[in-house]
Coordinates of C-alpha atoms and ligand atoms in Angstrom, one line a residue:
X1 CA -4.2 -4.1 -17.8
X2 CA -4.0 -7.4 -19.3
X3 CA -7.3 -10.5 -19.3
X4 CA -5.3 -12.5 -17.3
X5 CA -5.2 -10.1 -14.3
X6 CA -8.8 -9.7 -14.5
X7 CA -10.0 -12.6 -14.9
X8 CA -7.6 -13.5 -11.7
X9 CA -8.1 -11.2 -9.8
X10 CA -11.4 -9.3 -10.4
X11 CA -11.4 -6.3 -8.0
X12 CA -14.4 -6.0 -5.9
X13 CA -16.8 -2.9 -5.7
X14 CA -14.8 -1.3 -3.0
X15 CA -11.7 -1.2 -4.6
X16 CA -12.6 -0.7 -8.1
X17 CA -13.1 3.3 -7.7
X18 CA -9.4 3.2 -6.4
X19 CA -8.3 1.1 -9.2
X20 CA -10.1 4.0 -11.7
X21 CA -8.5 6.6 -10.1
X22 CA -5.3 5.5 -10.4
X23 CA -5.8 4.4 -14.3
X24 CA -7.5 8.3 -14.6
X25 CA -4.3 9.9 -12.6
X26 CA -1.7 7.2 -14.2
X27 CA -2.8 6.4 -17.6
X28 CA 0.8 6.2 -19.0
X29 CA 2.2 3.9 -16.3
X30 CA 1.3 0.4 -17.0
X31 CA 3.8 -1.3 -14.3
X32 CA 2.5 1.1 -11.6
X33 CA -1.3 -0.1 -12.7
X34 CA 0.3 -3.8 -12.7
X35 CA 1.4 -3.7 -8.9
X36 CA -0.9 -1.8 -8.1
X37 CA -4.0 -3.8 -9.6
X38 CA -2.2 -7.2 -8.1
X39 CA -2.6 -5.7 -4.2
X40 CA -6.3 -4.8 -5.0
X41 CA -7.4 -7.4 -6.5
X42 CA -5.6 -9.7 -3.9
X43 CA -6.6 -8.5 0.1
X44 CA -10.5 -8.6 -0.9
X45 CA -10.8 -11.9 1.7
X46 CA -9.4 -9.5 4.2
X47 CA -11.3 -6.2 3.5
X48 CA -14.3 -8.0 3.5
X49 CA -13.9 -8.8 7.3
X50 CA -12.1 -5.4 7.8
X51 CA -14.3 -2.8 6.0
X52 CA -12.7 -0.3 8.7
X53 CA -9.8 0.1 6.7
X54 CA -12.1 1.2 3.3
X55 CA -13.7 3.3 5.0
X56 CA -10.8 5.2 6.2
X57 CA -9.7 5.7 2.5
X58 CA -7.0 3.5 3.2
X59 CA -6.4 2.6 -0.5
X60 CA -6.7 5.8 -1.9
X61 CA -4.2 7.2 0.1
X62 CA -2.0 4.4 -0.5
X63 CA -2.0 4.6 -3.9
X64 CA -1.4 8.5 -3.9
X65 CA 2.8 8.9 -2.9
X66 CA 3.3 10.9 -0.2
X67 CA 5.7 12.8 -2.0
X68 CA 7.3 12.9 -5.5
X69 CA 10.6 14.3 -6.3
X70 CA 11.9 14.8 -10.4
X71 CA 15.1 16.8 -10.8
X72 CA 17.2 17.5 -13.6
X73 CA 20.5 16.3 -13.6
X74 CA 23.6 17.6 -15.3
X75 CA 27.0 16.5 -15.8
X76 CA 29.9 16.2 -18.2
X77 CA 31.2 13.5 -19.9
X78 CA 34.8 12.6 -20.9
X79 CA 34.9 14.3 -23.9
X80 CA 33.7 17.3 -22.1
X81 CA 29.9 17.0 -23.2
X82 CA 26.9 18.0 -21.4
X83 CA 24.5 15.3 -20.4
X84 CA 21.4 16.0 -18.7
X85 CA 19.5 13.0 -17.4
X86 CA 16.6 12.8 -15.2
X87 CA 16.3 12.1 -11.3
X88 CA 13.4 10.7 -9.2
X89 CA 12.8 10.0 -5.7
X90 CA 9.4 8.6 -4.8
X91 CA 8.6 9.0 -1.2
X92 CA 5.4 6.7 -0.8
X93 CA 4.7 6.4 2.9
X94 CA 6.3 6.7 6.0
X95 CA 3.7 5.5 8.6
X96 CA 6.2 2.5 9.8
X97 CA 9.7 4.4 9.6
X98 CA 12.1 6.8 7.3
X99 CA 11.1 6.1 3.7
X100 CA 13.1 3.7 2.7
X101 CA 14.1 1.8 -0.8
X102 CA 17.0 1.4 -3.5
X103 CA 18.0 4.1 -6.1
X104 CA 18.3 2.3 -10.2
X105 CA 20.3 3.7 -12.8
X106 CA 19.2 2.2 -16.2
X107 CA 18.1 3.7 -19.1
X108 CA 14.9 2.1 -18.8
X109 CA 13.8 3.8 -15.8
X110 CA 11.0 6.0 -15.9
X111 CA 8.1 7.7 -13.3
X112 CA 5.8 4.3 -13.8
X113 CA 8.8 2.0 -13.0
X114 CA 9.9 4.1 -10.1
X115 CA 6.4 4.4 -9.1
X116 CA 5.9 0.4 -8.9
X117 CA 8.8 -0.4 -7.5
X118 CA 7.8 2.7 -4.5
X119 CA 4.5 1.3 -3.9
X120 CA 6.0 -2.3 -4.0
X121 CA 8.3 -1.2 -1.1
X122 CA 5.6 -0.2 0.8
X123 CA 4.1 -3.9 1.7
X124 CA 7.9 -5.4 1.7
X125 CA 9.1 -3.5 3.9
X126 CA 6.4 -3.6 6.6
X127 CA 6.8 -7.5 5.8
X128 CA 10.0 -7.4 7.4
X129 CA 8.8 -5.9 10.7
X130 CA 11.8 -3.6 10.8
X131 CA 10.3 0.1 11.0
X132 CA 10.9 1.2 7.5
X133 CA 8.3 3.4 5.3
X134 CA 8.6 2.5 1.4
X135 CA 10.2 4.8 -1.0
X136 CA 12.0 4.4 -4.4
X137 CA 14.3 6.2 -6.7
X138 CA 17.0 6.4 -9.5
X139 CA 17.2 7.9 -13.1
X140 CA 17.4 6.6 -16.5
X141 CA 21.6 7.3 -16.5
X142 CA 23.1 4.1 -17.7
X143 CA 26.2 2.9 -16.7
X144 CA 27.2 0.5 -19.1
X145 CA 30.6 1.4 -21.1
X146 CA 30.5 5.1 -19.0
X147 CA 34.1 5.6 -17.5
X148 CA 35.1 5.4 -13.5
X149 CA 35.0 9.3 -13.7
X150 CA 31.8 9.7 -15.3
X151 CA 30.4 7.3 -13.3
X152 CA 31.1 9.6 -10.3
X153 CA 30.3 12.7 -12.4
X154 CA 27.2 11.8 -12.5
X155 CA 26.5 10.4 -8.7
X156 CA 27.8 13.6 -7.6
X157 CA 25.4 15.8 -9.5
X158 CA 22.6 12.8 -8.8
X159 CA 23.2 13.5 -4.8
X160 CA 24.0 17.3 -4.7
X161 CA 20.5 17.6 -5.7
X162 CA 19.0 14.8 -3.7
X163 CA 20.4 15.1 -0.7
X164 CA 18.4 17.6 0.9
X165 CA 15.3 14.9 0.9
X166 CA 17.0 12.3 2.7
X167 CA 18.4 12.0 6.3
X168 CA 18.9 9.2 9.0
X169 CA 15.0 9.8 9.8
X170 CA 13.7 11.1 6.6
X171 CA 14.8 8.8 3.9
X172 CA 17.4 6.2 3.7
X173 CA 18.1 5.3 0.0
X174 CA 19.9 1.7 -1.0
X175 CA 21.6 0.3 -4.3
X176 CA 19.4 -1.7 -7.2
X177 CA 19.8 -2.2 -10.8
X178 CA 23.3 -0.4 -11.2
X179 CA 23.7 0.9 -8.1
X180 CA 26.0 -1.5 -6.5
X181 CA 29.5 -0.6 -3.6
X182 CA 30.7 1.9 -6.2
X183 CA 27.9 4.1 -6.7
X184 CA 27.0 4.3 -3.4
X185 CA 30.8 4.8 -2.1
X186 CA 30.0 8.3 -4.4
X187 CA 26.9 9.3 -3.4
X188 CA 27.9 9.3 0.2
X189 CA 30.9 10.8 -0.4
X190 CA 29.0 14.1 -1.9
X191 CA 26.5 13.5 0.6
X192 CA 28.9 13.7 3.9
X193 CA 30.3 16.2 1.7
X194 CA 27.4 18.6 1.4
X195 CA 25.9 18.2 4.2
X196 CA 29.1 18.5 6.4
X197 CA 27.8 15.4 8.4
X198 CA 28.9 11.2 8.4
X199 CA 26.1 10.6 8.9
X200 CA 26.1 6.8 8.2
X201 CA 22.3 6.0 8.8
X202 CA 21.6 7.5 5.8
X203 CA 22.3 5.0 3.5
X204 CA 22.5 1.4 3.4
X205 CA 24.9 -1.0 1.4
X206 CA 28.0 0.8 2.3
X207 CA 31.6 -0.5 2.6
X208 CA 32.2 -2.0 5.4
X209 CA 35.4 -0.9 6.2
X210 CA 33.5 2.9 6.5
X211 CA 29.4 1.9 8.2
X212 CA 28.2 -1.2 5.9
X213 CA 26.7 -4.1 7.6
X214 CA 28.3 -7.4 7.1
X215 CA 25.8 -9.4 4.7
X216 CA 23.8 -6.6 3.3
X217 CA 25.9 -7.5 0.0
X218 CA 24.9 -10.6 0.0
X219 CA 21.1 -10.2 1.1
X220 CA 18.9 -10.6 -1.6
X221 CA 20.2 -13.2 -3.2
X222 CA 20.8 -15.5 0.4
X223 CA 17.0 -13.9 1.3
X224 CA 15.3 -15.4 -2.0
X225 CA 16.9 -18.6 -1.5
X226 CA 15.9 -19.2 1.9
X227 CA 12.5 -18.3 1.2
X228 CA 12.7 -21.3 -1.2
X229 CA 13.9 -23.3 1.5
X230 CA 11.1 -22.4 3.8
X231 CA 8.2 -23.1 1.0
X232 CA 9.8 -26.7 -0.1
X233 CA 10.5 -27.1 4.0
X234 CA 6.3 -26.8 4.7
X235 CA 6.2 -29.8 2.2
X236 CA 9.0 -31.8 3.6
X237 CA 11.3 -30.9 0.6
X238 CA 14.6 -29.4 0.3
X239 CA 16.9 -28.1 -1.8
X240 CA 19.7 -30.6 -1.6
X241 CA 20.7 -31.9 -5.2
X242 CA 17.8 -29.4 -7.2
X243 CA 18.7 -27.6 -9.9
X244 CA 18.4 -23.8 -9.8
X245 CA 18.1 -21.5 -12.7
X246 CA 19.0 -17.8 -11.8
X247 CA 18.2 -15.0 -14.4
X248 CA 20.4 -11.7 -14.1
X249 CA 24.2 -11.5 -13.3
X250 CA 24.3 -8.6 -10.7
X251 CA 23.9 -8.5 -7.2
X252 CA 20.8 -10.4 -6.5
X253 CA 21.4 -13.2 -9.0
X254 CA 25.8 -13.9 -7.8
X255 CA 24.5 -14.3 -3.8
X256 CA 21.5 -16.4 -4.8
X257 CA 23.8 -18.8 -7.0
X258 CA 26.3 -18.2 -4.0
X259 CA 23.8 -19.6 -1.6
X260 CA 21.8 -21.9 -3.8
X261 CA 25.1 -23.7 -4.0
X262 CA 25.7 -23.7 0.3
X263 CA 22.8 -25.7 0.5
X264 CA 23.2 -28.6 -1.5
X265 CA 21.6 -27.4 -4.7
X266 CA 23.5 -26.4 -8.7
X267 CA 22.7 -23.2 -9.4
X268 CA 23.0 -23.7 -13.9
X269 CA 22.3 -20.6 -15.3
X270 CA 23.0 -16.9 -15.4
X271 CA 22.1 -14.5 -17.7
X272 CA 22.7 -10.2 -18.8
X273 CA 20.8 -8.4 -21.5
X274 CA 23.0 -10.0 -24.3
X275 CA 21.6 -13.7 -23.2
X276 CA 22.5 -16.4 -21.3
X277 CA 24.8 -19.0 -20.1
X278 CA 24.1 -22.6 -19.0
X279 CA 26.8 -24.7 -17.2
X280 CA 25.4 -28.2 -16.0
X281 CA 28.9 -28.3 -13.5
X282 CA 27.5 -25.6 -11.9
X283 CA 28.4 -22.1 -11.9
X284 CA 32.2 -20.8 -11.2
X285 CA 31.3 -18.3 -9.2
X286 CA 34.8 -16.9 -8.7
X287 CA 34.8 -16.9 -12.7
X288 CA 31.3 -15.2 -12.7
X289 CA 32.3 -12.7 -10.3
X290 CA 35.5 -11.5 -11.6
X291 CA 33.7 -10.9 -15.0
X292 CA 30.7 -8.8 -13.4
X293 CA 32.1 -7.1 -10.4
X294 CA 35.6 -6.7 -11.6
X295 CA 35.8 -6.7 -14.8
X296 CA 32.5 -5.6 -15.7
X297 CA 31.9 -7.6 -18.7
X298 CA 29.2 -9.6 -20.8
X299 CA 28.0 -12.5 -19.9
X300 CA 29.7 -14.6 -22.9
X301 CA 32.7 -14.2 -21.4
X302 CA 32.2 -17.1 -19.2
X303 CA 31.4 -19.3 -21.7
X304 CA 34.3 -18.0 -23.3
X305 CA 36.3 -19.2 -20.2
X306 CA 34.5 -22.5 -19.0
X307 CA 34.9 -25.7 -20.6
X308 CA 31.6 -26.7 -19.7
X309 CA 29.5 -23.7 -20.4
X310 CA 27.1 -22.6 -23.1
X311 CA 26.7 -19.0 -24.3
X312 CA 23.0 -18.7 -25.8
X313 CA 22.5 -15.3 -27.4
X314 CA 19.4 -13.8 -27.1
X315 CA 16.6 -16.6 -25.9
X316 CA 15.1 -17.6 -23.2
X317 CA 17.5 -18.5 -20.1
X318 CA 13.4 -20.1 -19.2
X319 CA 13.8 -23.0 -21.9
X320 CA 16.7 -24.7 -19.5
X321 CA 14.9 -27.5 -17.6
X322 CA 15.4 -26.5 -13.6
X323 CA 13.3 -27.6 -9.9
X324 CA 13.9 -24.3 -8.6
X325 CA 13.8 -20.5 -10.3
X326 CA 14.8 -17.6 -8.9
X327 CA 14.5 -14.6 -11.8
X328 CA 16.7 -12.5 -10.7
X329 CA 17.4 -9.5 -13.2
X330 CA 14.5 -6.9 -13.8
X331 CA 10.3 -6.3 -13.9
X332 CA 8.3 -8.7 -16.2
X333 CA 11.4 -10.5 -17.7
X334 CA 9.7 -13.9 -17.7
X335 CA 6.3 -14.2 -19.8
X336 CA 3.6 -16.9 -19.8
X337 CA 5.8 -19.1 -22.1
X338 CA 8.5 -19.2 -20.0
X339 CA 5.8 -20.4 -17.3
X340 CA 5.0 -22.7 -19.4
X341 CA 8.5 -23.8 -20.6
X342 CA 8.8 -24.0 -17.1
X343 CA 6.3 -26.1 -16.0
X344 CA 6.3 -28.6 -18.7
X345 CA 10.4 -28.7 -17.6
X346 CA 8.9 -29.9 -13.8
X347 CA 10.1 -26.8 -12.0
X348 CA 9.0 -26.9 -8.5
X349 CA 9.3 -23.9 -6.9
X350 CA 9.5 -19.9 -8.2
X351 CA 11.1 -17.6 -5.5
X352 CA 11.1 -13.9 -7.4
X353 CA 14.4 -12.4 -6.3
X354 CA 13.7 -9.5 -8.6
X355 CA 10.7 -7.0 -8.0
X356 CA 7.6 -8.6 -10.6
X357 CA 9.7 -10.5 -12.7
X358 CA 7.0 -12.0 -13.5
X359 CA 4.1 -11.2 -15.8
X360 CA 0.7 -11.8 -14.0
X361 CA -0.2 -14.5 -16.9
X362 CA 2.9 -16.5 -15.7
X363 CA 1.9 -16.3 -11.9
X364 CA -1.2 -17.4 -12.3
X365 CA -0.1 -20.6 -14.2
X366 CA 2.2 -21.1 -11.8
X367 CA -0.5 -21.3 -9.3
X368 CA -2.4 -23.1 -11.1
X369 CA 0.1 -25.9 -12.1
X370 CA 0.7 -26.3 -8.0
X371 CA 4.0 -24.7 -8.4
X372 CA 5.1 -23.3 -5.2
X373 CA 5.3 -18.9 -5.9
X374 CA 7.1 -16.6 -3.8
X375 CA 6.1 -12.8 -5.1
X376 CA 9.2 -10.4 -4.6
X377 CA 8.3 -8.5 -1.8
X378 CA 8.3 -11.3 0.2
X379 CA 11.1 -13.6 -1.7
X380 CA 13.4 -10.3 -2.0
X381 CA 12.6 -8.5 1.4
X382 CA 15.9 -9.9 3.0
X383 CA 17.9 -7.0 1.0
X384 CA 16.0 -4.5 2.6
X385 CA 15.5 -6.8 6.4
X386 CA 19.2 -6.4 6.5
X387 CA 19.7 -2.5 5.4
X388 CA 17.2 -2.1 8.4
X389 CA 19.8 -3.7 10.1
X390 CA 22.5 -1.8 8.9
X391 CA 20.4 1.5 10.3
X392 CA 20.3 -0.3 14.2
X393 CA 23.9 -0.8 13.7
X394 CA 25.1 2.7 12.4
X395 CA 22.9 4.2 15.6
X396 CA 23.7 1.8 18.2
X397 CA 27.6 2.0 16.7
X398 CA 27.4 -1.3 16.6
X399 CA 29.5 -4.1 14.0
X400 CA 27.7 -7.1 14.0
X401 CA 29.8 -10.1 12.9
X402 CA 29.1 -12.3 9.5
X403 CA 27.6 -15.6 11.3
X404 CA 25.1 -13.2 13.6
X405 CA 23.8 -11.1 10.4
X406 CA 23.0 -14.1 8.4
X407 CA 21.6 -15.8 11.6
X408 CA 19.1 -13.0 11.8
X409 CA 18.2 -12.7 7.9
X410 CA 17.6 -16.4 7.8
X411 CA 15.4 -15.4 11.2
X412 CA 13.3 -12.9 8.9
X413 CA 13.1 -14.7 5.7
X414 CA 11.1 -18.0 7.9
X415 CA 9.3 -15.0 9.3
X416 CA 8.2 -13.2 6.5
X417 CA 7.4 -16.3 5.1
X418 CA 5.1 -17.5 8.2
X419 CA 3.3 -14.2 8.0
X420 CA 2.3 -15.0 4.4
X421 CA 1.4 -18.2 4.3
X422 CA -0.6 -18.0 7.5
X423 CA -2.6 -14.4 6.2
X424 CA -2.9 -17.0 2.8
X425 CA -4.7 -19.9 5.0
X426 CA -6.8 -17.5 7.4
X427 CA -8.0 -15.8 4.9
X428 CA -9.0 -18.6 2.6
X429 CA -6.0 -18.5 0.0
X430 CA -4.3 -21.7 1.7
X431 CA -0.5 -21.9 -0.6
X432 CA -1.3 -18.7 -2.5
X433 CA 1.8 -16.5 -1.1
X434 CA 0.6 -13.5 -3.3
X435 CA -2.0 -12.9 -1.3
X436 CA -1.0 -13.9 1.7
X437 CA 2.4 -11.5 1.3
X438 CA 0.4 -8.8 0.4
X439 CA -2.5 -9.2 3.1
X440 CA 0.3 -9.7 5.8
X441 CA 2.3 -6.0 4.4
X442 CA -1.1 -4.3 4.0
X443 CA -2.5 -4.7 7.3
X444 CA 0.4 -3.5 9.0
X445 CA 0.5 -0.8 6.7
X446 CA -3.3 -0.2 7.4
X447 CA -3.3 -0.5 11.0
X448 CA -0.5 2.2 11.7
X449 CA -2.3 4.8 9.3
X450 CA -5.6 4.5 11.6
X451 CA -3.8 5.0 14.2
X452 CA -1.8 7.7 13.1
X453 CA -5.3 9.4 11.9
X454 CA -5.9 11.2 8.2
X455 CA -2.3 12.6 7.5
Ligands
NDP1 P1 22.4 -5.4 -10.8 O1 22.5 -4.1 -11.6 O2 23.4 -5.8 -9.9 O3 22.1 -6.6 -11.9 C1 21.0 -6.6 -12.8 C2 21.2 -7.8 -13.7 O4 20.0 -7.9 -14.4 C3 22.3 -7.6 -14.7 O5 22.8 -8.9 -15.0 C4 21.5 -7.0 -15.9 O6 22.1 -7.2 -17.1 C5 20.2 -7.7 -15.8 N1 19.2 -6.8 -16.4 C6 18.8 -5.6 -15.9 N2 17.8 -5.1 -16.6 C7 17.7 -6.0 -17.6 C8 16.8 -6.0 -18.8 N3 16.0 -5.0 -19.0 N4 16.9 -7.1 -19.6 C9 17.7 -8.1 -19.3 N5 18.5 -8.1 -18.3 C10 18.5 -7.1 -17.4 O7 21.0 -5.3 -10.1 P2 20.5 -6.2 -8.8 O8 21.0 -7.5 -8.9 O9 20.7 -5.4 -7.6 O10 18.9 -6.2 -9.1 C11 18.2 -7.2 -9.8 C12 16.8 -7.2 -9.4 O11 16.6 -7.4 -8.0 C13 16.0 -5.9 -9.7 O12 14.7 -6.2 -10.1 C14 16.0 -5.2 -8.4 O13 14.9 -4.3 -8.2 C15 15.8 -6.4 -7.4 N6 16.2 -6.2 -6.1 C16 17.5 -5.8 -5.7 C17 17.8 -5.7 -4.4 C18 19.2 -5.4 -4.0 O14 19.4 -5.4 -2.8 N7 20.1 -5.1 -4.9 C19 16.8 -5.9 -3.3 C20 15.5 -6.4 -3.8 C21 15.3 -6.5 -5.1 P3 22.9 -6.0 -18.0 O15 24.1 -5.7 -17.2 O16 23.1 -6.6 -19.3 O17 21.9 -4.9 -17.9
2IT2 O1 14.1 -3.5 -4.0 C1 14.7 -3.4 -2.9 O2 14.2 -3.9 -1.9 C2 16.0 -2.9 -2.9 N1 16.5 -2.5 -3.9 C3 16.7 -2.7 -1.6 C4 16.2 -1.5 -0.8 C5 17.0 -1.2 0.4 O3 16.7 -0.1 0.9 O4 17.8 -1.9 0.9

């Protein structure tokens, strides 16, 4: 737990034997503790006017998953190899719908990540008013420089192991960091397979030629834009002629620079795990795609390519002056000096279209330099919003067209963004989205488990 947190957000004497218990049960799980200890130490204001919800053990149940799933997972490679690599599925509640959340293959992932981003879901997903519980899975497979056939080597022995926790109304699983079309085109495959059922509702993000909604693609990334849009809108801002920097290079970050660029704005940057690339022209998007989705290359390769691009290696993609943020690529990927780099640069506005990409020090000077912060699980939820959608769709048989699904996304992204601001100014917090996302996602949360009684 770092000072900053505490010093921030000191938890209160209710939720401080909840906070223990989770450090006693999770000691080796510091980005579980980090989400975790940024909801506690954030809905105080509101527990203090709604002690029914401590006394009903609320938190402790929430922080306790309601199921957690780690399987073993074996497969060949090309040269005929065994591999074993290691599955999770974290079913954390399911009080508002079917669990519901993304699967990530990266060799990073482990139970605390998996367990962060799980609870995490929780609060987004009730933010998007949909009827989806929170859940979250993956393994610590990496995809990078693996072949086509290994690649669906190892989804099939992923899902012939998984699939007997999920289903249309048990638990709908989605892509996230490298599980994009591909993957999931294999894991339903072995899923139908198995199971001897299409049954489409139970996943989201597919083709759309074969149950996919139109715009789930493009989701997150529109989602954490308009989210943008709707915090400069309160202030009679917009984002015609800003400059936007985008971390990350996958899904999230490509529709974000997609979208940034729609409205008005010049989306500079992009970045992978090898560093970064600036273009003040704005970024080729065609160019960007065809080297990530189709080509699946490094991010230098643009620079390579683009007269008037930059390839920094290693660095900060933080130190290139921007009005608008949106850190798109992975959990605490931008520190306090990136905050600061940030702020001293003028930025404006932070709208986090990955899940904590930032570190709690860098929030809190964001806040404090008047910067305006949009916390993931608010700034992200539209990837979710429209999987949600996807499910209505695959039960009502229903194709909705392009125009309609973004028409509705853009609905829920000025709604989830309404719901947090106003929980943020009734409850004292006036601007501080944080709180107010996580007030707003708890007490939906909250008031469907007392109704549902101690389950
Ligand atoms: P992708 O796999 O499509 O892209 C991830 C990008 O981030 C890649 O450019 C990758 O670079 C970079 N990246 C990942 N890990 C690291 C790391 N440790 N250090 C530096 N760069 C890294 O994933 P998505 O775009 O789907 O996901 C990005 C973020 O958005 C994640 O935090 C995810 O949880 C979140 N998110 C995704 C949603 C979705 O619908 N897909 C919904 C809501 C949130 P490299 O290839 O070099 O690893
Ligand atoms: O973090 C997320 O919200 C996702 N990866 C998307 C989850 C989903 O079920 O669409």
């Amino acid at each position: 737990m770092t000072a900053t947190q505490t010093e921030f957000h000191p938890l209160t004497e209710s939720v401080q034997p909840v906070f223990d218990t989770v450090l006693a049960r999770s000691p080796h799980e510091p980005e579980f503790q980090q989400a975790v200890h940024e909801v506690l130490g954030t809905i105080s204001p509101m527990l203090e006017q709604h002690p029914e919800y401590v006394e009903a053990g609320i938190l402790e149940r929430l922080v306790e998953p309601e199921r957690q799933i780690m399987f073993r997972v074996p497969w060949l490679d090309d040269s005929g190899k065994l591999q074993v690599n290691r599955g999770y599925r974290i079913q954390f509640s399911s009080v508002l719908g079917p669990y519901k959340g993304g699967l990530r293959f990266h060799p990073s992932v482990n139970l605390s990540i998996i367990k962060f981003l799980g609870f995490e879901q929780i609060f987004k997903n009730a933010l998007t008013g949909q009827g989806i519980g929170g859940a979250k899975g993956g393994s610590d497979f990496d995809p990078h420089g693996r072949s086509e056939a290994e690649v669906m080597r190892f989804c099939q022995s992923f899902m012939s192991e998984l699939y007997r926790h999920l289903g249309e109304h048990t638990d709908v699983p989605a892509g996230d960091i490298g599980v994009g079309g591909r993957e999931i085109g294999y894991l339903f495959g072995t899923y139908r397979k198995i199971t001897n059922r299409h049954e489409s509702g139970m996943f989201t993000g597919k083709g759309t030629g074969w149950g996919g909604a139109e715009v789930r693609t493009e989701a997150t990334g529109y989602g954490a834009v308009f989210f943008a849009q709707e915090m400069l809108a309160v202030h009679n801002e917009s984002l015609a002629g800003k400059r936007v920097g985008i971390s990350g290079s996958g899904n999230v970050a490509i529709y974000a620079i997609q979208k940034a660029a729609q409205l008005g704005a010049t989306a500079v940057t992009a970045s992978d795990s090898s560093g970064y690339i600036v273009d003040d022209a704005g970024i080729d998007l065609d160019l960007l795609r065809q080297l990530k989705e189709v080509e699946r290359t490094r991010i230098v390769e643009y620079a390579n390519r683009r007269a008037s691009a930059r390839f920094v290696e290693g660095g900060s993609v933080w130190d290139v002056p921007v009005d608008i943020a949106v850190p798109s690529a992975t959990q605490n990927e931008l520190s306090l000096a990136d905050a600061e780099a940030l702020i001293a640069n003028g930025v404006r506005a932070v709208s986090e279209g990955a899940n904590m990409p930032c570190v709690p020090e860098a929030v809190a000077a964001f806040q404090q330099a008047g910067v305006l912060f949009a916390p993931g699980k608010a700034a992200n939820a539209g990837g979710v919003a429209t999987s949600a959608l996807e499910m209505s769709q695959n039960a009502s048989r229903q194709r909705w067209t392009f125009a309609d699904s973004e028409n509705k996304l853009r609905e829920i992204m000025a709604d989830i963004h309404d719901a947090a601001f106003n929980a943020a100014e009734k409850y004292g917090v006036p601007g501080d989205y944080v709180a107010g996302a996580n007030i707003a996602g708890f007490q939906r949360v909250a008031t469907a488990m007392l109704a549902q009684g101690v389950i």
